[in-house]
């Protein structure tokens, strides 16, 4: 002891046993440090839901119901309250509630990370409704709670941590207290027992050892339980919902997949709620008929990105540096909507800014970020202190010592990436000769699964799918660089040729490109980006410990760039085109993007015929920009069908798409249909104006409009050469689409036959249309009987525009008869230019007196005359009249109708807007109107007297109104001969709150 050597005492115990040992803190004996380690046979891991440091006492059979619930909560709380970061100092624990950052989750009506989507854009909270944690199971349509909910999200988006937060909130009695019990089962753990037969009771007790004495009465229908199944995408067994036998006994052993299907279908424990998390690619494995709600985790918004950086890196100055650097790199900032990527980025940047090469670090490409992540984690793995932030002068030696393990891990990553496998087991590592203890915990996460107090098994995955892609690319690059092998060559001829000639890096990249562009899922997109980026000398210098030398690959990179540019001109999927631009960025080539940016700034794209490469460049620019996502006008770019396909991955994230003046041939219609059916499309409004769609085009578009994937709410089809022949398709669309609420068919030729068919659709109870525009469709009173029946029965239609059609008094009589009925919900009715005379005013008067919904009536460009308006004025005075807006412009009115109208203005308590323009009211007529406007009882806020033959003689009345009224907000007196009075009116209007048009 005289040499003061460190003395270490180790106490070993099996899980479930008791340990009595001294606790000595910050103490020495004669300057000799003392360390006491307590080792467990089964180690706990922060990623396992169902392990505990020592198996707690089980629930006693005699415990009360509340005791069982509270004990279960205490166990969960202790397990979930703290998490361990992959770069934590030994013994460091991080409070989940302090680290957790809110993520964007909504109802859910390429490559997972780089795919453009709501999550990677600036959100408008008024458009995409944010769903709080507590609302996952909220009642649907205010009727019944959702029983089965699926939450989808890409890799690393926060599904598992979101589940943990949900569980912790329940365990702490903060939220979700409607559930008596909550149990969670990761699919990666269920894989290990997929061949077993077990009961629901056994499943719960096996995964929650503290409940091994749980009485079956606690899980009966009287208890409200929530079962969470996390990570359906990691499941290695199938779920057969059609052929599995029915099971309703929670104590009866059945195969695991049968147990799960019966639980989801409600045969087993019908009162229980089910929550399943998955990646989007596997959501189809649960039939939609068994799912009540689908939600989507969309990651961080811009504010949450910054919040995460601040929570992860507690050094305020360092945090600001990190945020500033990431924001400069739009591609990095865009990818930060994925929490796992934020963690990787923060880990790298914390190290970079505190290391000796901080000034050299650029962080301009994704490859550089992940290469530095590799260096940081390897350093941390060896040093075990300082969070990997110490100097890395020895990094070359460290990489050399870990070369075999890193490359073996890369080989595993590559082989399993090609087969879409993201979860591994110990036998998988053994098959690739990987020593698990040599693998840095920063690259892989570990789940410990307990079967009994003395047996457990471990499951592994990369910390994020992109880390697996990086290791796969690193493996391919090192194989080429050190051994001149092209492992991307799949053909026998290619492999044979490689025996006699050494491949170039260009050939490796070309082989990779060929495979990547054929992919429908995009699971190799980032792999290709990494492979291209690793060819740069800068990256090779960082990886000298893995590489035998540094090789100048300038010519190979140039050839790869040229090859990719040629690929952009060929017929390949749009998502893969955008990825090629990411690859070009990794190789520091931005020539095509620069040229497109210049064209955008010069505003010449509307007159320039764009190539396929140009469209892809435009899509890449739109994707990586911070532009507003409200509206995208395709007409600006002389769009072609192929061009629309190239833009599809980006423009599907806009809320409104406009296309006008275009030949809508079959190919263009098919491209538009693909846009409406695109996954995760956010398009709410489509404006197809002044095109050649025609009846055939609408028939082809109808399939997309009737699909449940279509989220369109507003459809404008103005001037599209539609005739009565499209009536059948319109009926199908209105009956099937429950989202569409506004349809504008202005200036087509539906005529009477077409409107009759449309009226049939409106009578259907499934029709949800609220706004219908039929202006200028050349129909007459002959279709009004069917239309009147539709108005009487339809419960959703609120706004109807029949303007510029020859309805006449006879047609108006039929419509008014239905609108007097309580069934009509029409609020706004447009009747401009419909051939009306004073003969229909008695019917209109009856509607105004009885309708409880009509608030806006437009009657401009008709011939109601003074007698007609006098009748309407009498109705306006009726206290039952709800009208707020009345348009009477250009109706051959004179001063004779003004006294009656003035009386109505002083009596009506609802009318706020009146348009009398283009009528010869003259000074004598408006005198009574101005008197009414001065009356305190008058509610008029806007009045239009444009072109009413007024002169300066009425100036005094106008001035008096402006001085007295406090309600009038807008007065239009333009196109009148007011002479010198105008100057006085202008001066007074500046002091008044009333907006004056002269």
Coordinates of N, CA and C in Angstrom, one line a residue, residues 609-804:
X609 N -37.9 27.6 -72.6 CA -38.3 26.2 -72.6 C -37.2 25.5 -71.7
X610 N -37.7 24.8 -70.6 CA -36.8 24.2 -69.7 C -36.6 22.7 -70.0
X611 N -35.4 22.3 -69.8 CA -35.0 20.9 -69.9 C -35.4 20.1 -68.7
X612 N -35.3 18.8 -68.8 CA -35.6 18.0 -67.6 C -34.6 18.3 -66.4
X613 N -33.4 18.6 -66.8 CA -32.4 18.9 -65.8 C -32.8 20.3 -65.1
X614 N -33.3 21.2 -66.0 CA -33.7 22.5 -65.4 C -34.8 22.4 -64.4
X615 N -35.8 21.5 -64.7 CA -36.9 21.3 -63.8 C -36.4 20.7 -62.5
X616 N -35.5 19.7 -62.6 CA -34.9 19.1 -61.4 C -34.1 20.2 -60.6
X617 N -33.4 21.0 -61.3 CA -32.7 22.1 -60.6 C -33.6 23.0 -59.9
X618 N -34.7 23.3 -60.6 CA -35.8 24.2 -60.0 C -36.4 23.5 -58.7
X619 N -36.6 22.2 -58.8 CA -37.2 21.5 -57.7 C -36.2 21.5 -56.5
X620 N -34.9 21.4 -56.8 CA -33.9 21.4 -55.7 C -33.8 22.7 -55.1
X621 N -33.9 23.8 -55.9 CA -33.9 25.2 -55.3 C -35.1 25.4 -54.4
X622 N -36.2 25.0 -54.9 CA -37.5 25.2 -54.1 C -37.4 24.4 -52.8
X623 N -36.9 23.2 -52.9 CA -36.8 22.4 -51.7 C -35.9 22.9 -50.6
X624 N -34.8 23.5 -51.0 CA -33.8 24.0 -50.1 C -33.9 25.4 -49.7
X625 N -35.0 26.1 -50.3 CA -35.2 27.5 -50.0 C -36.1 27.6 -48.8
X626 N -36.2 28.8 -48.3 CA -37.1 29.1 -47.1 C -38.3 29.9 -47.6
X627 N -38.7 29.7 -48.8 CA -39.8 30.5 -49.4 C -41.1 30.1 -48.8
X628 N -42.1 31.0 -49.0 CA -43.4 30.8 -48.5 C -44.1 29.7 -49.3
X629 N -44.8 28.8 -48.6 CA -45.4 27.6 -49.2 C -46.9 27.7 -49.4
X630 N -47.4 29.0 -49.6 CA -48.8 29.2 -49.7 C -49.3 28.8 -51.1
X631 N -48.6 29.3 -52.2 CA -49.1 29.2 -53.5 C -48.0 29.0 -54.5
X632 N -48.2 28.0 -55.4 CA -47.2 27.8 -56.5 C -47.9 27.9 -57.8
X633 N -47.4 28.8 -58.7 CA -48.1 29.1 -60.0 C -47.3 28.4 -61.1
X634 N -47.8 27.2 -61.5 CA -47.1 26.5 -62.6 C -47.0 27.2 -63.9
X635 N -47.9 28.1 -64.1 CA -47.9 28.8 -65.4 C -46.7 29.7 -65.6
X636 N -46.0 30.0 -64.5 CA -44.8 30.8 -64.6 C -43.7 30.1 -65.3
X637 N -43.8 28.8 -65.4 CA -42.6 28.1 -65.9 C -42.8 27.3 -67.2
X638 N -43.8 27.7 -68.0 CA -44.1 27.0 -69.2 C -44.1 25.5 -69.0
X639 N -44.9 25.0 -68.1 CA -44.8 23.7 -67.6 C -45.1 22.6 -68.6
X640 N -44.4 21.5 -68.6 CA -44.7 20.4 -69.4 C -45.1 19.2 -68.5
X641 N -45.7 18.1 -69.1 CA -46.0 17.0 -68.2 C -44.8 16.4 -67.5
X642 N -43.7 16.3 -68.2 CA -42.4 15.7 -67.6 C -41.9 16.7 -66.6
X643 N -42.0 18.0 -66.9 CA -41.6 19.0 -65.9 C -42.4 19.0 -64.6
X644 N -43.7 18.7 -64.8 CA -44.6 18.6 -63.6 C -44.2 17.4 -62.7
X645 N -43.8 16.3 -63.4 CA -43.4 15.2 -62.7 C -42.1 15.5 -61.9
X646 N -41.2 16.2 -62.5 CA -39.9 16.5 -61.8 C -40.2 17.5 -60.6
X647 N -41.2 18.3 -60.7 CA -41.4 19.3 -59.6 C -42.3 18.7 -58.5
X648 N -42.9 17.5 -58.8 CA -43.9 16.9 -57.9 C -43.5 16.8 -56.5
X649 N -42.3 16.2 -56.2 CA -41.9 16.0 -54.8 C -41.8 17.3 -54.0
X650 N -41.7 18.5 -54.7 CA -41.6 19.7 -53.9 C -42.9 20.5 -53.9
X651 N -43.6 20.6 -55.1 CA -44.8 21.4 -55.1 C -46.0 20.8 -54.4
X652 N -45.9 19.5 -54.1 CA -46.9 18.8 -53.3 C -47.0 19.4 -51.9
X653 N -46.0 20.1 -51.5 CA -46.0 20.7 -50.1 C -46.6 22.1 -50.1
X654 N -47.0 22.6 -51.2 CA -47.7 23.9 -51.3 C -49.2 23.7 -51.0
X655 N -49.8 24.8 -50.5 CA -51.3 24.7 -50.2 C -52.1 24.9 -51.4
X656 N -51.6 25.7 -52.4 CA -52.4 26.1 -53.5 C -51.6 26.0 -54.8
X657 N -52.1 25.3 -55.8 CA -51.4 25.1 -57.1 C -52.3 25.8 -58.2
X658 N -51.7 26.6 -59.0 CA -52.4 27.3 -60.1 C -51.8 26.9 -61.4
X659 N -52.6 26.6 -62.4 CA -52.2 26.4 -63.7 C -53.2 26.9 -64.7
X660 N -52.8 27.8 -65.6 CA -53.7 28.5 -66.5 C -53.1 28.5 -67.9
X661 N -54.0 28.6 -68.9 CA -53.6 28.8 -70.3 C -52.7 27.6 -70.8
X662 N -53.1 26.4 -70.4 CA -52.3 25.2 -70.8 C -53.1 24.2 -71.5
X663 N -52.4 23.5 -72.5 CA -53.1 22.4 -73.2 C -53.1 21.2 -72.2
X664 N -54.3 20.8 -71.8 CA -54.4 19.7 -70.8 C -54.6 18.4 -71.6
X665 N -53.5 17.9 -72.2 CA -53.6 16.6 -72.8 C -53.6 15.4 -71.8
X666 N -53.7 14.2 -72.3 CA -53.8 13.1 -71.4 C -52.6 13.0 -70.5
X667 N -51.4 13.3 -71.0 CA -50.2 13.2 -70.2 C -50.1 14.2 -69.1
X668 N -50.6 15.4 -69.4 CA -50.6 16.5 -68.4 C -51.6 16.1 -67.3
X669 N -52.8 15.6 -67.7 CA -53.8 15.2 -66.8 C -53.3 14.1 -65.9
X670 N -52.6 13.2 -66.4 CA -52.0 12.1 -65.6 C -51.0 12.6 -64.6
X671 N -50.2 13.6 -65.0 CA -49.2 14.2 -64.1 C -49.9 15.0 -63.0
X672 N -51.0 15.6 -63.4 CA -51.8 16.4 -62.3 C -52.4 15.4 -61.4
X673 N -52.9 14.3 -61.9 CA -53.5 13.2 -61.0 C -52.4 12.7 -60.0
X674 N -51.2 12.5 -60.5 CA -50.2 12.0 -59.7 C -49.8 13.0 -58.6
X675 N -49.9 14.3 -58.9 CA -49.7 15.3 -57.9 C -50.7 15.2 -56.8
X676 N -52.0 15.1 -57.2 CA -53.1 15.0 -56.2 C -53.0 13.8 -55.3
X677 N -52.4 12.7 -55.8 CA -52.3 11.5 -55.1 C -51.0 11.3 -54.4
X678 N -50.1 12.2 -54.5 CA -48.7 12.1 -54.0 C -48.8 11.9 -52.5
X679 N -47.9 11.1 -52.0 CA -47.8 10.8 -50.5 C -47.5 12.1 -49.8
X680 N -48.2 12.4 -48.7 CA -47.9 13.6 -47.9 C -48.2 14.9 -48.6
X681 N -49.0 14.9 -49.6 CA -49.3 16.2 -50.3 C -50.1 17.1 -49.4
X682 N -49.9 18.4 -49.5 CA -50.5 19.3 -48.7 C -51.5 20.2 -49.5
X683 N -51.7 19.9 -50.7 CA -52.5 20.7 -51.6 C -54.0 20.8 -51.2
X684 N -54.4 22.0 -50.8 CA -55.8 22.2 -50.4 C -56.6 22.8 -51.5
X685 N -55.9 23.5 -52.4 CA -56.6 24.3 -53.5 C -56.0 24.1 -54.8
X686 N -56.7 23.8 -55.8 CA -56.2 23.6 -57.2 C -57.0 24.5 -58.2
X687 N -56.3 25.4 -58.8 CA -56.9 26.3 -59.8 C -56.5 26.0 -61.2
X688 N -57.4 25.4 -61.9 CA -57.2 25.1 -63.3 C -58.1 26.0 -64.1
X689 N -57.5 27.1 -64.6 CA -58.3 28.2 -65.2 C -57.9 28.4 -66.6
X690 N -58.9 28.5 -67.5 CA -58.6 28.8 -68.9 C -57.7 27.7 -69.5
X691 N -58.0 26.5 -69.3 CA -57.2 25.4 -69.9 C -58.1 24.6 -70.8
X692 N -57.6 23.6 -71.5 CA -58.4 22.7 -72.4 C -58.6 21.4 -71.8
X693 N -59.0 21.4 -70.5 CA -59.3 20.1 -69.8 C -60.3 19.3 -70.5
X694 N -61.5 19.9 -70.8 CA -62.6 19.2 -71.5 C -63.2 18.0 -70.7
X695 N -64.2 17.4 -71.2 CA -64.9 16.3 -70.5 C -64.0 15.1 -70.4
X696 N -63.2 14.8 -71.4 CA -62.3 13.6 -71.3 C -61.2 13.8 -70.2
X697 N -60.7 15.0 -70.1 CA -59.7 15.3 -69.1 C -60.3 15.2 -67.7
X698 N -61.5 15.7 -67.5 CA -62.1 15.6 -66.2 C -62.4 14.2 -65.8
X699 N -62.7 13.4 -66.8 CA -63.0 11.9 -66.6 C -61.7 11.3 -66.1
X700 N -60.6 11.6 -66.7 CA -59.3 11.1 -66.3 C -58.8 11.6 -64.9
X701 N -59.2 12.9 -64.6 CA -58.8 13.5 -63.3 C -59.7 13.0 -62.2
X702 N -60.9 12.5 -62.6 CA -61.9 12.2 -61.6 C -61.4 11.1 -60.6
X703 N -60.7 10.1 -61.2 CA -60.2 9.0 -60.3 C -59.3 9.5 -59.2
X704 N -58.5 10.5 -59.4 CA -57.7 11.1 -58.4 C -58.5 11.9 -57.4
X705 N -59.5 12.6 -57.9 CA -60.4 13.5 -57.1 C -61.2 12.6 -56.2
X706 N -61.5 11.4 -56.6 CA -62.3 10.5 -55.8 C -61.5 9.6 -54.8
X707 N -60.2 9.7 -54.9 CA -59.4 8.9 -54.1 C -59.3 9.4 -52.6
X708 N -59.2 8.5 -51.7 CA -59.1 9.0 -50.3 C -57.8 9.7 -50.0
X709 N -56.8 9.5 -50.9 CA -55.5 10.2 -50.7 C -55.6 11.7 -51.1
X710 N -56.6 12.0 -51.9 CA -56.8 13.4 -52.3 C -57.2 14.3 -51.1
X711 N -56.5 15.4 -50.8 CA -56.9 16.2 -49.7 C -57.4 17.6 -50.2
X712 N -57.8 17.7 -51.5 CA -58.2 18.9 -52.1 C -59.5 19.4 -51.4
X713 N -59.6 20.6 -51.1 CA -60.8 21.2 -50.5 C -61.4 22.2 -51.5
X714 N -60.7 22.8 -52.3 CA -61.2 23.8 -53.3 C -60.7 23.5 -54.7
X715 N -61.6 23.4 -55.6 CA -61.3 23.1 -57.0 C -61.9 24.1 -57.9
X716 N -61.0 24.8 -58.7 CA -61.5 25.8 -59.7 C -61.3 25.2 -61.1
X717 N -62.4 25.1 -61.8 CA -62.3 24.6 -63.2 C -62.9 25.6 -64.2
X718 N -62.6 26.9 -64.0 CA -63.2 28.0 -64.8 C -62.6 27.9 -66.2
X719 N -63.5 28.0 -67.2 CA -63.2 28.0 -68.6 C -62.3 26.8 -69.0
X720 N -62.9 25.6 -68.9 CA -62.2 24.4 -69.2 C -62.9 23.6 -70.2
X721 N -63.8 24.2 -71.0 CA -64.5 23.5 -72.1 C -65.3 22.3 -71.6
X722 N -65.9 22.4 -70.4 CA -66.7 21.3 -69.9 C -68.1 21.4 -70.4
X723 N -68.8 20.3 -70.7 CA -70.2 20.3 -71.2 C -71.0 19.4 -70.4
X724 N -72.3 19.2 -70.8 CA -73.2 18.3 -70.1 C -72.7 16.9 -70.1
X725 N -71.7 16.6 -71.0 CA -71.2 15.2 -71.0 C -70.4 14.8 -69.8
X726 N -70.0 15.8 -69.0 CA -69.1 15.5 -67.8 C -70.0 15.3 -66.6
X727 N -71.3 15.4 -66.7 CA -72.2 15.4 -65.6 C -72.1 14.1 -64.7
X728 N -71.9 13.0 -65.4 CA -71.7 11.7 -64.6 C -70.5 11.7 -63.8
X729 N -69.4 12.3 -64.3 CA -68.2 12.4 -63.5 C -68.3 13.3 -62.4
X730 N -69.0 14.4 -62.6 CA -69.2 15.4 -61.5 C -70.1 14.8 -60.4
X731 N -71.1 14.0 -60.8 CA -71.9 13.3 -59.8 C -71.0 12.4 -58.9
X732 N -70.1 11.6 -59.6 CA -69.2 10.7 -58.9 C -68.3 11.4 -57.9
X733 N -67.8 12.5 -58.4 CA -66.8 13.3 -57.6 C -67.5 13.8 -56.3
X734 N -68.7 14.4 -56.5 CA -69.4 15.1 -55.4 C -69.9 14.0 -54.4
X735 N -70.2 12.8 -54.9 CA -70.7 11.8 -54.0 C -69.6 11.1 -53.2
X736 N -68.4 11.1 -53.8 CA -67.3 10.3 -53.2 C -66.4 11.1 -52.4
X737 N -66.1 12.3 -52.8 CA -65.1 13.1 -52.1 C -65.7 13.9 -51.0
X738 N -65.3 13.5 -49.7 CA -65.9 14.0 -48.5 C -65.1 15.2 -48.0
X739 N -64.0 15.5 -48.7 CA -63.1 16.7 -48.3 C -63.4 17.9 -49.1
X740 N -63.7 17.7 -50.4 CA -64.0 18.9 -51.3 C -65.2 19.6 -50.8
X741 N -65.0 20.9 -50.6 CA -66.1 21.8 -50.1 C -66.4 23.0 -51.0
X742 N -65.6 23.2 -52.0 CA -65.8 24.3 -52.9 C -65.5 23.9 -54.4
X743 N -66.4 24.1 -55.3 CA -66.3 23.7 -56.7 C -66.7 24.9 -57.5
X744 N -65.8 25.4 -58.4 CA -66.1 26.5 -59.2 C -66.1 26.0 -60.7
X745 N -67.2 26.1 -61.3 CA -67.4 25.6 -62.7 C -67.7 26.8 -63.6
X746 N -67.3 28.0 -63.3 CA -67.6 29.2 -64.0 C -67.2 29.1 -65.5
X747 N -68.1 29.7 -66.3 CA -67.8 29.8 -67.8 C -67.4 28.5 -68.4
X748 N -68.3 27.5 -68.2 CA -68.3 26.3 -69.0 C -69.6 26.1 -69.7
X749 N -69.9 25.0 -70.3 CA -71.2 24.9 -71.0 C -72.0 23.6 -70.5
X750 N -72.3 23.7 -69.2 CA -73.0 22.5 -68.7 C -74.4 22.5 -69.2
X751 N -75.0 23.7 -69.4 CA -76.4 23.8 -69.9 C -77.4 23.1 -69.0
X752 N -78.6 23.0 -69.4 CA -79.7 22.5 -68.5 C -79.4 21.0 -68.1
X753 N -79.0 20.2 -69.1 CA -78.8 18.8 -68.8 C -77.7 18.6 -67.8
X754 N -76.6 19.3 -67.9 CA -75.5 19.2 -67.0 C -75.9 19.6 -65.6
X755 N -76.6 20.7 -65.5 CA -77.0 21.2 -64.2 C -78.0 20.3 -63.5
X756 N -78.9 19.6 -64.3 CA -79.8 18.6 -63.8 C -79.0 17.5 -63.1
X757 N -78.0 17.0 -63.8 CA -77.2 15.9 -63.3 C -76.5 16.4 -62.0
X758 N -76.0 17.6 -62.0 CA -75.3 18.1 -60.9 C -76.2 18.2 -59.7
X759 N -77.5 18.6 -60.0 CA -78.5 18.7 -58.9 C -78.8 17.3 -58.3
X760 N -78.7 16.3 -59.0 CA -78.9 14.9 -58.5 C -77.8 14.6 -57.5
X761 N -76.6 15.0 -57.8 CA -75.4 14.8 -56.8 C -75.6 15.6 -55.6
X762 N -76.1 16.9 -55.7 CA -76.4 17.7 -54.6 C -77.4 17.2 -53.6
X763 N -78.3 16.4 -54.2 CA -79.4 15.8 -53.3 C -78.9 14.6 -52.5
X764 N -77.7 14.1 -52.9 CA -77.1 12.9 -52.1 C -76.6 13.4 -50.8
X765 N -76.9 12.6 -49.8 CA -76.5 12.9 -48.4 C -75.0 12.9 -48.2
X766 N -74.3 12.2 -49.1 CA -72.8 12.1 -49.0 C -72.2 13.3 -49.6
X767 N -72.9 14.2 -50.3 CA -72.3 15.4 -50.9 C -72.0 16.4 -49.8
X768 N -70.7 16.8 -49.7 CA -70.3 17.8 -48.6 C -70.0 19.1 -49.2
X769 N -70.4 19.4 -50.4 CA -70.0 20.7 -51.1 C -70.7 21.8 -50.4
X770 N -69.9 22.9 -50.1 CA -70.4 24.1 -49.4 C -70.6 25.3 -50.4
X771 N -69.7 25.4 -51.4 CA -69.7 26.5 -52.3 C -69.7 25.9 -53.7
X772 N -70.6 26.4 -54.5 CA -70.8 26.0 -55.9 C -70.9 27.2 -56.8
X773 N -70.0 27.3 -57.8 CA -70.1 28.4 -58.8 C -70.5 27.9 -60.2
X774 N -71.6 28.4 -60.7 CA -72.1 28.0 -62.0 C -72.3 29.2 -62.9
X775 N -71.5 30.3 -62.7 CA -71.6 31.5 -63.5 C -71.3 31.1 -64.9
X776 N -72.2 31.6 -65.8 CA -72.0 31.5 -67.3 C -72.0 30.1 -67.8
X777 N -73.0 29.3 -67.5 CA -73.0 27.9 -68.0 C -74.2 27.7 -68.9
X778 N -74.8 28.7 -69.4 CA -75.8 28.7 -70.5 C -77.0 27.8 -70.1
X779 N -77.4 27.8 -68.9 CA -78.6 27.1 -68.6 C -79.8 28.0 -68.3
X780 N -81.0 27.5 -68.3 CA -82.2 28.3 -68.3 C -83.1 27.8 -67.1
X781 N -84.4 28.3 -67.1 CA -85.3 27.9 -66.0 C -85.6 26.4 -66.1
X782 N -85.3 25.8 -67.2 CA -85.7 24.4 -67.4 C -85.1 23.4 -66.4
X783 N -83.9 23.8 -65.8 CA -83.3 22.9 -64.9 C -83.5 23.4 -63.4
X784 N -84.3 24.4 -63.3 CA -84.5 25.0 -61.9 C -85.3 24.1 -61.0
X785 N -86.2 23.3 -61.5 CA -87.0 22.4 -60.7 C -86.1 21.4 -59.9
X786 N -85.1 20.8 -60.7 CA -84.2 19.9 -60.1 C -83.3 20.6 -59.1
X787 N -82.8 21.8 -59.5 CA -81.9 22.6 -58.7 C -82.6 23.0 -57.4
X788 N -83.9 23.3 -57.5 CA -84.7 23.7 -56.3 C -84.8 22.6 -55.3
X789 N -85.0 21.4 -55.8 CA -85.1 20.2 -55.0 C -83.8 20.0 -54.3
X790 N -82.7 20.2 -54.9 CA -81.4 20.1 -54.3 C -81.2 21.1 -53.2
X791 N -81.6 22.3 -53.4 CA -81.5 23.3 -52.4 C -82.3 23.0 -51.1
X792 N -83.4 22.3 -51.4 CA -84.3 21.9 -50.3 C -83.8 20.8 -49.4
X793 N -83.0 19.9 -50.1 CA -82.6 18.7 -49.4 C -81.1 18.8 -48.9
X794 N -80.3 19.5 -49.6 CA -78.9 19.5 -49.3 C -78.6 20.3 -48.0
X795 N -77.8 19.7 -47.1 CA -77.6 20.2 -45.8 C -76.2 20.9 -45.7
X796 N -75.4 20.9 -46.7 CA -74.1 21.4 -46.6 C -73.9 22.7 -47.5
X797 N -74.7 22.8 -48.6 CA -74.5 23.9 -49.5 C -74.8 25.3 -48.9
X798 N -73.8 26.2 -48.9 CA -74.0 27.5 -48.2 C -74.0 28.6 -49.2
X799 N -73.1 28.5 -50.3 CA -73.0 29.6 -51.2 C -73.2 29.0 -52.6
X800 N -74.1 29.7 -53.4 CA -74.4 29.3 -54.7 C -74.4 30.5 -55.7
X801 N -73.7 30.4 -56.8 CA -73.6 31.5 -57.7 C -74.2 31.0 -59.1
X802 N -75.4 31.5 -59.4 CA -76.1 31.2 -60.7 C -76.0 32.3 -61.7
X803 N -75.1 33.2 -61.5 CA -75.1 34.4 -62.3 C -74.8 34.1 -63.8
X804 N -75.2 35.1 -64.6 CA -74.9 35.0 -66.1 C -75.5 33.8 -66.7

